[in-house]
Amino acid sequence: MSTEMSPQEFYGEKLIYLEGAIIELTSRLDIIRKFKIANSDRDPIEHYTTRIKSVESMKEKLRKHGMPETVDAVIGNIYDAAGIRVICTYIDDVYTVANMLMSQSDITVIRVKDYIKNPKESGYRSFHIIVQIPLHVGENTVDVYAEIQLRTMSMDFWASLDHKLKYKQDVPNAKLIARELRRFADELASTEMNFQAIRDMIDENTVES
């Protein structure tokens, strides 16, 4: 019985490029957090998670785009082999962190998709950035792609439920469920804006006092 190829077997020595991109970007995130706190501000990040796309998912993506199932095709063409998901407290924290990352001179922004201001039809909301970051490996510098997804806790909660439901097969009333999920997403967005407004009022009163 065949077993799935491990990331090390598929990516080989180039696995360190993907791991290195994640290390570089998480370091930048940690510095942003420390900077905000040192300047008497809130930590805008609740937590973050990282991942390198699995071999099975990567091969499926390469086939979908008509590319050879090789690591060279990945490094040169696939933007989201390395990924970071950043969970923020409030919506404005998402934009604060995103802007602080994108303004760094050695990070090249390839593409931005704002699904918060322009949610997907399903109700999915998140802020996606594709970046290219220089990685110093020995005497060489390699530019590596990575995807950063920034969202709030409620956006992440909704996306997690939506993902789990989509993987269930033969769900009855699928269209009704899709409408309910969209309604739920809209309700969460409204609640989230209310929480942010309350926080702003608390902050204003704190400054005045």
PDB file of C-alpha atoms in Angstrom:
ATOM      1  CA  MET A   1       0.000   0.000   0.000  1.00  0.00           C
ATOM      2  CA  SER A   2       1.465   3.366  -1.055  1.00  0.00           C
ATOM      3  CA  THR A   3       1.840   6.164   1.425  1.00  0.00           C
ATOM      4  CA  GLU A   4       1.661   9.886   0.786  1.00  0.00           C
ATOM      5  CA  MET A   5       4.969  11.570   0.086  1.00  0.00           C
ATOM      6  CA  SER A   6       6.244  13.651   3.005  1.00  0.00           C
ATOM      7  CA  PRO A   7       6.908  17.396   2.616  1.00  0.00           C
ATOM      8  CA  GLN A   8      10.648  16.723   2.986  1.00  0.00           C
ATOM      9  CA  GLU A   9      10.555  14.154   0.171  1.00  0.00           C
ATOM     10  CA  PHE A  10       8.609  16.451  -2.164  1.00  0.00           C
ATOM     11  CA  TYR A  11      10.129  19.854  -1.412  1.00  0.00           C
ATOM     12  CA  GLY A  12      13.635  18.522  -0.707  1.00  0.00           C
ATOM     13  CA  GLU A  13      16.222  21.156   0.220  1.00  0.00           C
ATOM     14  CA  LYS A  14      13.787  23.877  -0.922  1.00  0.00           C
ATOM     15  CA  LEU A  15      11.600  23.139   2.089  1.00  0.00           C
ATOM     16  CA  ILE A  16      13.935  25.454   3.998  1.00  0.00           C
ATOM     17  CA  TYR A  17      12.901  28.307   1.670  1.00  0.00           C
ATOM     18  CA  LEU A  18       9.255  27.919   2.695  1.00  0.00           C
ATOM     19  CA  GLU A  19      10.124  27.436   6.360  1.00  0.00           C
ATOM     20  CA  GLY A  20      12.462  30.423   6.190  1.00  0.00           C
ATOM     21  CA  ALA A  21       9.760  32.676   4.711  1.00  0.00           C
ATOM     22  CA  ILE A  22       7.451  31.745   7.583  1.00  0.00           C
ATOM     23  CA  ILE A  23      10.189  32.404  10.159  1.00  0.00           C
ATOM     24  CA  GLU A  24      10.937  35.809   8.600  1.00  0.00           C
ATOM     25  CA  LEU A  25       7.297  36.884   8.527  1.00  0.00           C
ATOM     26  CA  THR A  26       6.414  35.655  12.012  1.00  0.00           C
ATOM     27  CA  SER A  27       9.443  37.560  13.283  1.00  0.00           C
ATOM     28  CA  ARG A  28       8.046  40.718  11.664  1.00  0.00           C
ATOM     29  CA  LEU A  29       4.686  40.060  13.324  1.00  0.00           C
ATOM     30  CA  ASP A  30       6.322  39.619  16.725  1.00  0.00           C
ATOM     31  CA  ILE A  31       8.152  42.928  16.304  1.00  0.00           C
ATOM     32  CA  ILE A  32       4.901  44.680  15.368  1.00  0.00           C
ATOM     33  CA  ARG A  33       3.301  43.350  18.549  1.00  0.00           C
ATOM     34  CA  LYS A  34       6.222  44.466  20.719  1.00  0.00           C
ATOM     35  CA  PHE A  35       6.317  47.887  19.044  1.00  0.00           C
ATOM     36  CA  LYS A  36       2.616  48.533  19.667  1.00  0.00           C
ATOM     37  CA  ILE A  37       2.847  47.480  23.305  1.00  0.00           C
ATOM     38  CA  ALA A  38       6.036  49.507  23.875  1.00  0.00           C
ATOM     39  CA  ASN A  39       4.175  52.565  22.591  1.00  0.00           C
ATOM     40  CA  SER A  40       1.376  52.117  25.133  1.00  0.00           C
ATOM     41  CA  ASP A  41      -0.978  50.660  22.557  1.00  0.00           C
ATOM     42  CA  ARG A  42      -2.923  47.408  22.476  1.00  0.00           C
ATOM     43  CA  ASP A  43      -1.490  44.219  21.042  1.00  0.00           C
ATOM     44  CA  PRO A  44      -3.463  44.041  17.763  1.00  0.00           C
ATOM     45  CA  ILE A  45      -2.859  40.306  17.300  1.00  0.00           C
ATOM     46  CA  GLU A  46      -4.622  37.568  19.245  1.00  0.00           C
ATOM     47  CA  HIS A  47      -2.515  34.778  17.732  1.00  0.00           C
ATOM     48  CA  TYR A  48      -1.265  33.423  14.435  1.00  0.00           C
ATOM     49  CA  THR A  49      -0.861  30.015  12.844  1.00  0.00           C
ATOM     50  CA  THR A  50       1.465  28.884  10.064  1.00  0.00           C
ATOM     51  CA  ARG A  51       1.419  26.113   7.516  1.00  0.00           C
ATOM     52  CA  ILE A  52       3.213  24.727   4.493  1.00  0.00           C
ATOM     53  CA  LYS A  53       0.775  23.387   1.931  1.00  0.00           C
ATOM     54  CA  SER A  54       0.551  19.599   2.058  1.00  0.00           C
ATOM     55  CA  VAL A  55       2.015  17.566  -0.789  1.00  0.00           C
ATOM     56  CA  GLU A  56      -1.420  16.303  -1.827  1.00  0.00           C
ATOM     57  CA  SER A  57      -2.909  19.805  -1.952  1.00  0.00           C
ATOM     58  CA  MET A  58       0.121  21.166  -3.761  1.00  0.00           C
ATOM     59  CA  LYS A  59       0.070  18.482  -6.452  1.00  0.00           C
ATOM     60  CA  GLU A  60      -3.648  19.051  -6.951  1.00  0.00           C
ATOM     61  CA  LYS A  61      -3.024  22.781  -7.415  1.00  0.00           C
ATOM     62  CA  LEU A  62      -0.194  22.184  -9.884  1.00  0.00           C
ATOM     63  CA  ARG A  63      -2.395  19.831 -11.918  1.00  0.00           C
ATOM     64  CA  LYS A  64      -5.223  22.378 -11.878  1.00  0.00           C
ATOM     65  CA  HIS A  65      -2.900  24.992 -13.413  1.00  0.00           C
ATOM     66  CA  GLY A  66      -1.396  22.547 -15.902  1.00  0.00           C
ATOM     67  CA  MET A  67       2.075  22.690 -14.343  1.00  0.00           C
ATOM     68  CA  PRO A  68       4.513  19.845 -13.691  1.00  0.00           C
ATOM     69  CA  GLU A  69       4.360  18.308 -10.230  1.00  0.00           C
ATOM     70  CA  THR A  70       7.846  19.458  -9.270  1.00  0.00           C
ATOM     71  CA  VAL A  71       9.258  21.610  -6.498  1.00  0.00           C
ATOM     72  CA  ASP A  72      10.734  24.032  -9.063  1.00  0.00           C
ATOM     73  CA  ALA A  73       7.235  24.713 -10.372  1.00  0.00           C
ATOM     74  CA  VAL A  74       6.130  25.442  -6.810  1.00  0.00           C
ATOM     75  CA  ILE A  75       8.903  27.872  -5.892  1.00  0.00           C
ATOM     76  CA  GLY A  76       8.575  29.881  -9.080  1.00  0.00           C
ATOM     77  CA  ASN A  77       4.819  29.897  -9.590  1.00  0.00           C
ATOM     78  CA  ILE A  78       2.757  29.038  -6.522  1.00  0.00           C
ATOM     79  CA  TYR A  79       2.122  31.946  -4.184  1.00  0.00           C
ATOM     80  CA  ASP A  80       0.616  30.171  -1.181  1.00  0.00           C
ATOM     81  CA  ALA A  81       2.920  27.206  -0.546  1.00  0.00           C
ATOM     82  CA  ALA A  82       3.911  29.000   2.665  1.00  0.00           C
ATOM     83  CA  GLY A  83       1.074  30.567   4.596  1.00  0.00           C
ATOM     84  CA  ILE A  84       0.372  32.519   7.772  1.00  0.00           C
ATOM     85  CA  ARG A  85      -3.050  33.200   9.267  1.00  0.00           C
ATOM     86  CA  VAL A  86      -3.132  36.183  11.624  1.00  0.00           C
ATOM     87  CA  ILE A  87      -6.079  36.513  13.996  1.00  0.00           C
ATOM     88  CA  CYS A  88      -6.696  40.054  15.188  1.00  0.00           C
ATOM     89  CA  THR A  89      -8.989  41.457  17.852  1.00  0.00           C
ATOM     90  CA  TYR A  90     -10.826  44.137  15.870  1.00  0.00           C
ATOM     91  CA  ILE A  91     -11.338  44.973  12.210  1.00  0.00           C
ATOM     92  CA  ASP A  92      -9.138  48.062  12.378  1.00  0.00           C
ATOM     93  CA  ASP A  93      -6.373  45.886  13.849  1.00  0.00           C
ATOM     94  CA  VAL A  94      -6.426  43.840  10.649  1.00  0.00           C
ATOM     95  CA  TYR A  95      -5.692  46.940   8.579  1.00  0.00           C
ATOM     96  CA  THR A  96      -3.111  48.233  11.065  1.00  0.00           C
ATOM     97  CA  VAL A  97      -1.091  45.009  10.934  1.00  0.00           C
ATOM     98  CA  ALA A  98      -1.513  44.643   7.168  1.00  0.00           C
ATOM     99  CA  ASN A  99      -0.314  48.203   6.514  1.00  0.00           C
ATOM    100  CA  MET A 100       2.667  47.839   8.852  1.00  0.00           C
ATOM    101  CA  LEU A 101       3.740  44.677   7.016  1.00  0.00           C
ATOM    102  CA  MET A 102       3.159  46.059   3.529  1.00  0.00           C
ATOM    103  CA  SER A 103       5.095  49.255   4.271  1.00  0.00           C
ATOM    104  CA  GLN A 104       8.322  47.373   5.005  1.00  0.00           C
ATOM    105  CA  SER A 105      10.763  48.173   2.230  1.00  0.00           C
ATOM    106  CA  ASP A 106      12.108  44.672   1.703  1.00  0.00           C
ATOM    107  CA  ILE A 107       8.685  43.052   1.433  1.00  0.00           C
ATOM    108  CA  THR A 108       7.292  43.099  -2.103  1.00  0.00           C
ATOM    109  CA  VAL A 109       3.494  43.079  -2.222  1.00  0.00           C
ATOM    110  CA  ILE A 110       2.359  40.985  -5.172  1.00  0.00           C
ATOM    111  CA  ARG A 111      -1.392  40.998  -4.668  1.00  0.00           C
ATOM    112  CA  VAL A 112      -3.986  42.188  -2.159  1.00  0.00           C
ATOM    113  CA  LYS A 113      -7.554  40.909  -1.864  1.00  0.00           C
ATOM    114  CA  ASP A 114      -9.800  42.644   0.642  1.00  0.00           C
ATOM    115  CA  TYR A 115     -12.668  40.270   1.389  1.00  0.00           C
ATOM    116  CA  ILE A 116     -13.644  42.349   4.413  1.00  0.00           C
ATOM    117  CA  LYS A 117     -14.797  45.372   2.440  1.00  0.00           C
ATOM    118  CA  ASN A 118     -15.849  43.094  -0.426  1.00  0.00           C
ATOM    119  CA  PRO A 119     -16.983  39.757   1.072  1.00  0.00           C
ATOM    120  CA  LYS A 120     -17.320  36.673  -1.088  1.00  0.00           C
ATOM    121  CA  GLU A 121     -20.819  35.617  -2.093  1.00  0.00           C
ATOM    122  CA  SER A 122     -20.704  32.924   0.582  1.00  0.00           C
ATOM    123  CA  GLY A 123     -20.110  35.529   3.303  1.00  0.00           C
ATOM    124  CA  TYR A 124     -16.391  34.778   3.687  1.00  0.00           C
ATOM    125  CA  ARG A 125     -14.443  37.749   5.026  1.00  0.00           C
ATOM    126  CA  SER A 126     -10.679  38.084   5.368  1.00  0.00           C
ATOM    127  CA  PHE A 127      -7.774  40.218   4.144  1.00  0.00           C
ATOM    128  CA  HIS A 128      -5.317  38.362   1.909  1.00  0.00           C
ATOM    129  CA  ILE A 129      -1.827  39.504   0.940  1.00  0.00           C
ATOM    130  CA  ILE A 130       0.599  37.704  -1.360  1.00  0.00           C
ATOM    131  CA  VAL A 131       4.135  38.844  -0.627  1.00  0.00           C
ATOM    132  CA  GLN A 132       7.633  38.082  -1.804  1.00  0.00           C
ATOM    133  CA  ILE A 133      10.270  38.205   0.909  1.00  0.00           C
ATOM    134  CA  PRO A 134      14.079  37.951   0.572  1.00  0.00           C
ATOM    135  CA  LEU A 135      15.595  34.947   2.298  1.00  0.00           C
ATOM    136  CA  HIS A 136      19.340  34.821   2.896  1.00  0.00           C
ATOM    137  CA  VAL A 137      20.570  31.269   2.389  1.00  0.00           C
ATOM    138  CA  GLY A 138      24.338  30.913   2.641  1.00  0.00           C
ATOM    139  CA  GLU A 139      25.874  33.370   0.189  1.00  0.00           C
ATOM    140  CA  ASN A 140      22.685  33.665  -1.849  1.00  0.00           C
ATOM    141  CA  THR A 141      19.462  35.627  -1.504  1.00  0.00           C
ATOM    142  CA  VAL A 142      16.264  33.932  -2.663  1.00  0.00           C
ATOM    143  CA  ASP A 143      12.917  35.703  -3.061  1.00  0.00           C
ATOM    144  CA  VAL A 144      10.175  33.459  -1.693  1.00  0.00           C
ATOM    145  CA  TYR A 145       6.409  33.871  -2.050  1.00  0.00           C
ATOM    146  CA  ALA A 146       4.053  33.560   0.914  1.00  0.00           C
ATOM    147  CA  GLU A 147       0.395  34.218   1.618  1.00  0.00           C
ATOM    148  CA  ILE A 148      -0.750  36.150   4.684  1.00  0.00           C
ATOM    149  CA  GLN A 149      -4.399  35.975   5.725  1.00  0.00           C
ATOM    150  CA  LEU A 150      -5.582  38.450   8.340  1.00  0.00           C
ATOM    151  CA  ARG A 151      -8.984  38.215   9.967  1.00  0.00           C
ATOM    152  CA  THR A 152     -10.771  38.780  13.254  1.00  0.00           C
ATOM    153  CA  MET A 153     -11.797  36.063  15.693  1.00  0.00           C
ATOM    154  CA  SER A 154     -15.396  36.055  14.474  1.00  0.00           C
ATOM    155  CA  MET A 155     -14.310  35.880  10.828  1.00  0.00           C
ATOM    156  CA  ASP A 156     -12.108  32.922  11.693  1.00  0.00           C
ATOM    157  CA  PHE A 157     -14.937  31.239  13.618  1.00  0.00           C
ATOM    158  CA  TRP A 158     -17.271  31.605  10.626  1.00  0.00           C
ATOM    159  CA  ALA A 159     -14.647  30.386   8.128  1.00  0.00           C
ATOM    160  CA  SER A 160     -13.897  27.319  10.260  1.00  0.00           C
ATOM    161  CA  LEU A 161     -17.563  26.324  10.427  1.00  0.00           C
ATOM    162  CA  ASP A 162     -18.064  26.996   6.727  1.00  0.00           C
ATOM    163  CA  HIS A 163     -15.031  24.854   5.871  1.00  0.00           C
ATOM    164  CA  LYS A 164     -16.270  21.927   7.967  1.00  0.00           C
ATOM    165  CA  LEU A 165     -19.764  22.069   6.492  1.00  0.00           C
ATOM    166  CA  LYS A 166     -18.460  22.166   2.927  1.00  0.00           C
ATOM    167  CA  TYR A 167     -16.582  18.917   3.478  1.00  0.00           C
ATOM    168  CA  LYS A 168     -19.765  17.085   4.469  1.00  0.00           C
ATOM    169  CA  GLN A 169     -21.127  15.136   1.517  1.00  0.00           C
ATOM    170  CA  ASP A 170     -24.744  15.056   0.313  1.00  0.00           C
ATOM    171  CA  VAL A 171     -26.006  17.687   2.731  1.00  0.00           C
ATOM    172  CA  PRO A 172     -29.769  18.155   2.301  1.00  0.00           C
ATOM    173  CA  ASN A 173     -31.091  21.703   1.827  1.00  0.00           C
ATOM    174  CA  ALA A 174     -27.650  22.909   0.704  1.00  0.00           C
ATOM    175  CA  LYS A 175     -29.038  26.157  -0.744  1.00  0.00           C
ATOM    176  CA  LEU A 176     -30.919  26.944   2.460  1.00  0.00           C
ATOM    177  CA  ILE A 177     -27.789  26.277   4.514  1.00  0.00           C
ATOM    178  CA  ALA A 178     -25.765  28.561   2.217  1.00  0.00           C
ATOM    179  CA  ARG A 179     -28.313  31.372   2.735  1.00  0.00           C
ATOM    180  CA  GLU A 180     -28.227  30.859   6.501  1.00  0.00           C
ATOM    181  CA  LEU A 181     -24.429  30.951   6.525  1.00  0.00           C
ATOM    182  CA  ARG A 182     -24.488  34.213   4.583  1.00  0.00           C
ATOM    183  CA  ARG A 183     -27.023  35.661   7.035  1.00  0.00           C
ATOM    184  CA  PHE A 184     -24.884  34.491   9.943  1.00  0.00           C
ATOM    185  CA  ALA A 185     -21.825  36.165   8.381  1.00  0.00           C
ATOM    186  CA  ASP A 186     -23.721  39.456   8.036  1.00  0.00           C
ATOM    187  CA  GLU A 187     -24.899  39.266  11.663  1.00  0.00           C
ATOM    188  CA  LEU A 188     -21.372  38.619  12.886  1.00  0.00           C
ATOM    189  CA  ALA A 189     -20.081  41.568  10.849  1.00  0.00           C
ATOM    190  CA  SER A 190     -22.709  43.861  12.380  1.00  0.00           C
ATOM    191  CA  THR A 191     -21.936  42.637  15.906  1.00  0.00           C
ATOM    192  CA  GLU A 192     -18.228  43.109  15.284  1.00  0.00           C
ATOM    193  CA  MET A 193     -18.722  46.729  14.228  1.00  0.00           C
ATOM    194  CA  ASN A 194     -20.768  47.349  17.376  1.00  0.00           C
ATOM    195  CA  PHE A 195     -17.995  45.944  19.575  1.00  0.00           C
ATOM    196  CA  GLN A 196     -15.464  48.158  17.833  1.00  0.00           C
ATOM    197  CA  ALA A 197     -17.687  51.212  18.346  1.00  0.00           C
ATOM    198  CA  ILE A 198     -17.967  50.399  22.070  1.00  0.00           C
ATOM    199  CA  ARG A 199     -14.190  50.013  22.295  1.00  0.00           C
ATOM    200  CA  ASP A 200     -13.724  53.391  20.588  1.00  0.00           C
ATOM    201  CA  MET A 201     -16.057  55.029  23.116  1.00  0.00           C
ATOM    202  CA  ILE A 202     -14.136  53.470  26.022  1.00  0.00           C
ATOM    203  CA  ASP A 203     -10.837  54.664  24.525  1.00  0.00           C
ATOM    204  CA  GLU A 204     -12.181  58.204  24.075  1.00  0.00           C
ATOM    205  CA  ASN A 205     -13.395  58.367  27.666  1.00  0.00           C
ATOM    206  CA  THR A 206     -10.060  57.054  28.917  1.00  0.00           C
ATOM    207  CA  VAL A 207      -8.156  59.775  27.034  1.00  0.00           C
ATOM    208  CA  GLU A 208     -10.498  62.521  28.272  1.00  0.00           C
ATOM    209  CA  SER A 209     -10.219  61.449  31.891  1.00  0.00           C
TER     210      SER A 209
END
